[in-house]
Amino acid sequence: MKRLAILGSTGSIGQSTLTVVAEHPGEFAVVGLAAGQNVKVLAEQVIKFHPALVSVQDEEVAGRLRALLPREMAPEILTGAEGAIRVATADGVDLVVSAMVGAVGLEPTLAAVQAGIPVALANKETLVAAGPLVMAAAKERGVPLIPVDSEHSAIFQALQGQRREDIRRLWLTASGGPFRTFPAARLAQVTAAEALRHPNWSMGPKITIDSATMMNKALEVIEASFLFGLPVDQIEVVIHPQSIVHSLVEFVDGSVIAQMGVPDMRLPIAYALSYPRRLPLNSSPLDLCKTGQLTFEAPDLDRFPGLKLGYAAARQGGTMPAVFNAANEVAVAAFLAGRLNFPGIPRVAAQTMAAHQPQPLESLAKVLSVNLWARNFAQDLINRGK
Ligand code: MG
């Protein structure tokens, strides 16, 4: 039995993870769950999976959770960043599923790595904001970081049995999101509701907006760079609207290995949970005859400048990717709240990056202070309507 701690259990990835767990009785035990404030879903998870440890945002949320649990069910309920760290580093945890949204996932994930616990990584912001720190800690402790993101899982799968030095390039596929074919003028008018309608993947709101702006792909390029130890100039993005080819590895001899499957997050999640084994899943099989066509095209960096920004942030390195990520988080929240238009998201990120002088990223304190600075700067730009 693999003992799991799931950070971000009520989010899209967290819920899919628990679906995979429930489909494989006897394979996994859930020892800890960390969530924010969705007590209704969390209470159902606690009742179904009996974790010994639970963490939520704060005491008020903890009170509401307690009220929803039957009396005989009394997990230890922790709160705040400290609570999430305790869940991530609890005794006997074999694998931490890091699936919180945003930079808030960094501290508990890093704590798990430092405690020597393997991590199934879905929280891309962890590596974007603090890649050098997290990778150094993982190397020092010999901790595997197993990607959950579908593209990185595809690359991870394509690399099994291969030598790192034989890689020429990585190719990340991108669906292009709901606005792939929209002219620039139309992009200025799109609403949050339109942006939340992703054509292929069912995901949480933050990543769905990131997908529409292609900021998600920018974050993924940076994530891949850290995860696979390659400069971003060896990482390419190709638009593939059908989301069947999840990513590809090109080797020095010109051979290209791709991983394919139906777009269902349970697949990369199950692989990360059971690696190097594969768990049977009752997913609908990939029917290539029915799919018919797989198409590919170059991304349009003029209409989707977020992708360019991501490459720029990675090349500047140090604290810049953390700034890029933090500004984007604030801008996405403002867009969802109707306070910023769609092109404003990459604009706020670009302006915040322009105001920042990248520094070496040597400590968690540095990451957190730069993150806070960038959030405040971006928020101020939005408040002033810039
Ligand atoms: Mg992805």
XYZ file of C-alpha atoms and ligand atoms in Angstrom:
387
model
C 0.000 0.000 0.000
C 1.389 3.339 -1.001
C 0.616 5.997 1.583
C -0.359 9.318 0.008
C -0.538 12.905 1.189
C -2.498 15.049 -1.243
C -1.941 18.804 -1.283
C -4.821 20.594 -2.969
C -7.218 17.671 -2.612
C -10.380 19.595 -3.525
C -8.967 21.051 -6.749
C -9.323 19.442 -10.144
C -6.117 17.355 -9.929
C -6.732 16.490 -6.274
C -10.218 15.188 -7.036
C -8.981 13.207 -10.043
C -6.222 11.741 -7.877
C -8.792 10.514 -5.374
C -10.855 9.076 -8.234
C -7.818 7.010 -9.273
C -7.270 5.981 -5.634
C -10.918 4.902 -5.288
C -10.685 2.884 -8.528
C -7.754 0.875 -7.099
C -8.713 -0.440 -3.682
C -5.777 -1.955 -1.819
C -3.192 0.051 -3.784
C -3.222 3.303 -1.834
C -3.944 4.701 1.604
C -4.675 8.402 2.050
C -2.909 9.629 5.165
C -3.204 13.373 4.689
C -5.270 15.906 2.769
C -4.590 19.634 2.474
C -7.133 21.969 0.930
C -8.166 25.614 1.044
C -11.748 26.343 1.970
C -13.943 23.974 -0.027
C -15.210 22.213 3.105
C -18.122 20.493 1.409
C -15.906 18.490 -0.961
C -13.221 18.054 1.686
C -15.698 16.617 4.209
C -16.837 14.030 1.624
C -13.199 13.122 0.981
C -12.451 12.739 4.689
C -15.497 10.522 5.171
C -14.544 8.355 2.194
C -10.753 8.110 2.608
C -10.195 8.463 6.386
C -7.002 10.554 6.423
C -5.404 10.940 9.857
C -4.327 14.501 9.057
C -6.239 17.277 7.334
C -5.231 20.859 6.734
C -7.353 23.821 5.663
C -6.846 27.533 5.130
C -7.667 28.823 8.616
C -9.493 28.200 11.924
C -12.826 29.446 10.638
C -12.729 26.921 7.770
C -11.561 24.224 10.201
C -14.645 24.887 12.327
C -16.946 24.536 9.338
C -15.216 21.276 8.343
C -15.562 19.816 11.852
C -19.282 20.598 11.792
C -19.683 18.526 8.609
C -17.886 15.435 9.921
C -19.649 12.684 11.871
C -18.625 12.605 15.521
C -16.750 9.295 15.319
C -14.566 10.771 12.589
C -11.892 12.920 14.154
C -8.861 13.536 11.968
C -6.355 16.022 13.306
C -7.269 19.300 11.600
C -4.429 21.738 10.978
C -4.452 25.163 9.378
C -2.480 27.526 7.180
C 0.870 27.092 5.479
C 2.189 25.299 8.570
C -0.659 22.789 8.385
C -0.002 22.032 4.711
C 3.684 21.498 5.494
C 2.796 19.047 8.278
C 0.539 17.100 5.908
C 3.317 17.048 3.291
C 5.897 15.752 5.747
C 3.757 13.469 7.914
C 5.297 10.237 9.211
C 5.033 7.299 6.857
C 4.034 9.236 3.728
C 5.409 7.426 0.660
C 4.341 9.961 -1.948
C 3.171 13.568 -1.801
C 0.815 14.643 -4.567
C 1.525 18.336 -4.969
C -1.591 19.755 -6.597
C -2.230 23.107 -4.983
C -2.774 25.989 -7.370
C -0.176 28.725 -7.555
C 2.913 29.694 -5.610
C 1.220 28.698 -2.339
C 2.161 25.104 -3.206
C 5.871 25.848 -3.067
C 6.544 25.667 0.674
C 4.865 22.329 1.434
C 6.326 20.768 -1.718
C 9.835 21.918 -0.878
C 9.332 20.686 2.693
C 8.401 17.220 1.389
C 11.475 17.111 -0.840
C 13.698 18.227 2.040
C 12.155 15.501 4.184
C 13.165 12.961 1.522
C 9.609 12.140 0.396
C 8.989 11.477 -3.320
C 6.690 14.005 -4.965
C 4.160 13.631 -7.782
C 4.298 17.178 -9.038
C 1.237 18.834 -10.523
C 1.908 22.285 -9.095
C 4.007 23.783 -11.896
C 4.411 27.080 -10.064
C 6.668 25.288 -7.569
C 9.367 24.764 -10.186
C 8.701 28.025 -12.005
C 9.124 30.097 -8.853
C 11.876 28.094 -7.204
C 13.246 25.577 -9.702
C 16.913 25.868 -8.683
C 16.081 25.410 -4.977
C 13.675 22.521 -5.448
C 15.898 20.659 -7.921
C 18.965 21.118 -5.698
C 17.054 19.777 -2.686
C 15.741 16.833 -4.725
C 19.231 15.996 -5.913
C 20.701 16.288 -2.430
C 18.071 13.993 -0.913
C 17.835 11.693 -3.929
C 14.107 12.397 -4.104
C 12.270 11.626 -7.335
C 10.012 14.347 -8.729
C 7.458 12.604 -10.927
C 5.556 14.918 -13.240
C 1.769 14.905 -13.260
C 1.272 17.626 -15.851
C 0.256 15.761 -19.022
C 3.049 17.234 -21.175
C 5.772 16.535 -18.648
C 4.408 13.087 -17.969
C 4.545 12.451 -21.726
C 8.201 13.514 -21.853
C 8.978 11.519 -18.713
C 7.386 8.456 -20.334
C 9.172 9.013 -23.650
C 12.474 9.233 -21.773
C 12.171 5.871 -20.024
C 15.190 3.807 -20.999
C 16.793 6.742 -22.820
C 19.947 8.673 -22.027
C 19.575 12.356 -21.134
C 22.592 13.252 -23.251
C 20.862 11.850 -26.334
C 18.085 14.473 -26.211
C 18.195 17.124 -28.895
C 14.962 18.912 -28.090
C 11.736 18.560 -26.155
C 8.469 19.420 -27.878
C 5.579 20.477 -25.664
C 2.203 20.316 -27.316
C -0.445 22.955 -26.605
C -4.117 22.805 -27.483
C -4.047 26.517 -28.243
C -7.010 27.019 -25.936
C -10.465 28.351 -26.804
C -9.170 31.471 -28.619
C -6.611 29.827 -30.888
C -8.273 31.164 -34.036
C -9.484 34.524 -32.651
C -8.122 37.684 -34.289
C -6.241 40.058 -31.961
C -9.103 42.599 -31.875
C -11.553 39.950 -30.702
C -9.187 38.859 -27.896
C -9.623 42.239 -26.207
C -13.326 41.487 -25.789
C -13.300 37.924 -24.501
C -14.969 37.305 -21.156
C -13.945 35.087 -18.265
C -16.895 32.779 -19.054
C -15.635 32.289 -22.627
C -12.090 31.709 -21.423
C -13.275 29.098 -18.943
C -14.682 26.931 -21.728
C -11.653 24.840 -22.651
C -12.152 22.735 -25.792
C -10.447 19.502 -24.624
C -9.450 19.429 -20.978
C -11.573 19.815 -17.899
C -9.410 21.747 -15.420
C -9.555 24.310 -12.633
C -10.182 28.018 -13.424
C -6.584 29.265 -13.001
C -5.061 26.760 -15.416
C -7.947 27.145 -17.860
C -7.309 30.886 -18.131
C -3.561 30.198 -18.342
C -4.328 27.828 -21.171
C -6.329 30.500 -23.020
C -3.491 33.054 -22.708
C -0.832 30.378 -23.359
C 0.732 31.466 -20.077
C 0.207 27.845 -19.088
C 2.542 26.727 -21.858
C 5.054 29.377 -20.836
C 4.981 28.043 -17.270
C 5.320 24.511 -18.632
C 8.375 25.391 -20.718
C 10.059 26.714 -17.568
C 8.883 23.701 -15.566
C 10.275 21.326 -18.220
C 13.571 23.173 -18.258
C 14.084 22.515 -14.538
C 12.567 19.059 -14.463
C 14.620 17.693 -17.360
C 17.700 19.884 -16.886
C 17.657 21.526 -20.321
C 17.880 25.188 -21.322
C 14.601 26.618 -22.672
C 16.256 27.027 -26.062
C 16.055 23.234 -26.364
C 12.335 23.285 -25.591
C 9.846 23.968 -28.377
C 6.098 24.474 -28.341
C 3.807 23.200 -31.067
C 0.060 23.772 -31.254
C -1.874 20.526 -31.500
C -5.594 21.277 -31.168
C -6.721 17.645 -30.709
C -4.678 17.144 -27.470
C -3.914 13.506 -28.356
C -0.128 13.771 -28.621
C 0.766 14.960 -25.131
C 4.392 15.870 -25.909
C 7.449 14.573 -27.730
C 11.170 14.050 -27.312
C 13.484 14.529 -30.281
C 16.784 12.667 -30.009
C 20.167 13.471 -31.539
C 19.630 10.950 -34.348
C 16.414 12.706 -35.400
C 14.158 10.062 -33.899
C 11.087 11.474 -32.167
C 9.177 9.622 -29.457
C 5.712 10.881 -28.593
C 3.269 9.787 -25.933
C -0.389 9.715 -26.924
C -3.700 9.124 -25.244
C -7.157 10.548 -24.803
C -7.101 13.844 -22.893
C -7.907 12.516 -19.430
C -5.863 13.721 -16.454
C -6.363 10.385 -14.702
C -3.755 8.880 -17.046
C -0.754 11.013 -16.070
C -1.977 11.027 -12.455
C -2.176 7.224 -12.307
C 1.278 6.905 -13.886
C 2.757 9.296 -11.329
C 1.054 7.424 -8.480
C 2.207 3.975 -9.565
C 5.437 4.643 -11.508
C 7.182 2.567 -12.791
C 4.114 0.320 -12.901
C 1.016 1.112 -14.910
C -2.423 0.811 -13.361
C -5.355 -0.355 -15.465
C -7.826 2.509 -15.972
C -11.327 2.329 -17.367
C -10.660 5.279 -19.667
C -12.152 5.338 -23.133
C -9.514 3.898 -25.476
C -7.805 6.090 -28.030
C -9.457 5.382 -31.369
C -7.144 6.860 -33.986
C -9.511 5.986 -36.815
C -12.233 7.979 -35.129
C -9.787 10.809 -34.335
C -8.887 10.846 -38.015
C -6.544 13.799 -38.093
C -3.780 14.985 -35.828
C -2.743 18.500 -36.806
C 0.132 20.717 -35.746
C 0.947 24.399 -36.190
C 3.369 26.998 -34.879
C 2.163 29.153 -31.972
C 1.334 32.800 -32.762
C 3.527 34.794 -30.413
C 1.975 38.125 -31.424
C -1.539 37.213 -30.382
C -0.301 35.181 -27.402
C 2.715 37.131 -26.105
C 2.619 35.264 -22.795
C 4.612 32.456 -24.336
C 7.389 34.831 -25.394
C 7.452 36.300 -21.889
C 7.949 32.870 -20.382
C 10.996 32.210 -22.543
C 12.349 35.663 -21.667
C 11.824 35.043 -17.945
C 13.620 31.686 -18.175
C 16.568 33.150 -20.095
C 16.955 35.944 -17.547
C 16.708 33.299 -14.842
C 17.236 33.798 -11.105
C 14.197 35.466 -9.597
C 12.589 36.438 -12.936
C 10.463 33.300 -13.459
C 9.029 33.797 -9.940
C 8.126 37.385 -10.858
C 6.564 36.261 -14.129
C 4.512 33.645 -12.300
C 3.381 35.920 -9.455
C 2.302 38.728 -11.789
C 0.380 36.234 -13.888
C -1.429 34.836 -10.834
C -2.588 38.298 -9.804
C -3.581 39.198 -13.365
C -5.592 35.978 -13.805
C -7.463 36.649 -10.555
C -8.227 40.196 -11.757
C -9.423 38.881 -15.135
C -11.697 36.327 -13.452
C -13.087 39.137 -11.273
C -13.801 41.249 -14.363
C -11.192 43.849 -13.400
C -8.727 43.273 -16.241
C -9.239 42.450 -19.897
C -7.707 39.435 -21.581
C -4.701 41.154 -23.245
C -4.119 42.818 -19.870
C -2.897 39.512 -18.426
C 0.360 39.282 -20.422
C 0.665 43.084 -20.304
C 0.661 43.124 -16.486
C 3.203 40.284 -16.462
C 5.449 42.122 -18.939
C 5.270 45.399 -17.013
C 6.020 43.674 -13.723
C 8.998 41.856 -15.266
C 10.277 45.115 -16.767
C 10.334 46.679 -13.307
C 12.358 43.819 -11.829
C 16.109 43.330 -11.831
C 16.672 39.570 -11.666
C 18.726 38.365 -8.726
C 20.221 34.976 -7.949
C 17.687 32.713 -6.299
C 19.531 31.396 -3.279
C 16.863 30.892 -0.625
C 13.194 30.286 0.007
C 13.053 33.661 1.764
C 14.233 35.305 -1.453
C 11.562 33.517 -3.500
C 8.845 34.522 -1.057
C 9.921 38.168 -0.891
C 10.187 38.475 -4.675
C 6.821 36.764 -5.029
C 5.260 39.251 -2.630
C 6.888 42.220 -4.370
C 5.649 41.070 -7.786
C 2.129 40.413 -6.518
C 1.921 43.878 -4.992
C 3.402 45.538 -8.063
C 1.002 43.744 -10.416
C -1.974 44.466 -8.142
C -1.044 48.126 -8.058
C -0.848 48.266 -11.876
C -4.319 46.734 -12.078
C -5.756 49.038 -9.398
C -4.456 52.059 -11.244
C -5.910 50.723 -14.507
C -2.469 50.576 -16.153
Mg -0.249 20.731 -19.032
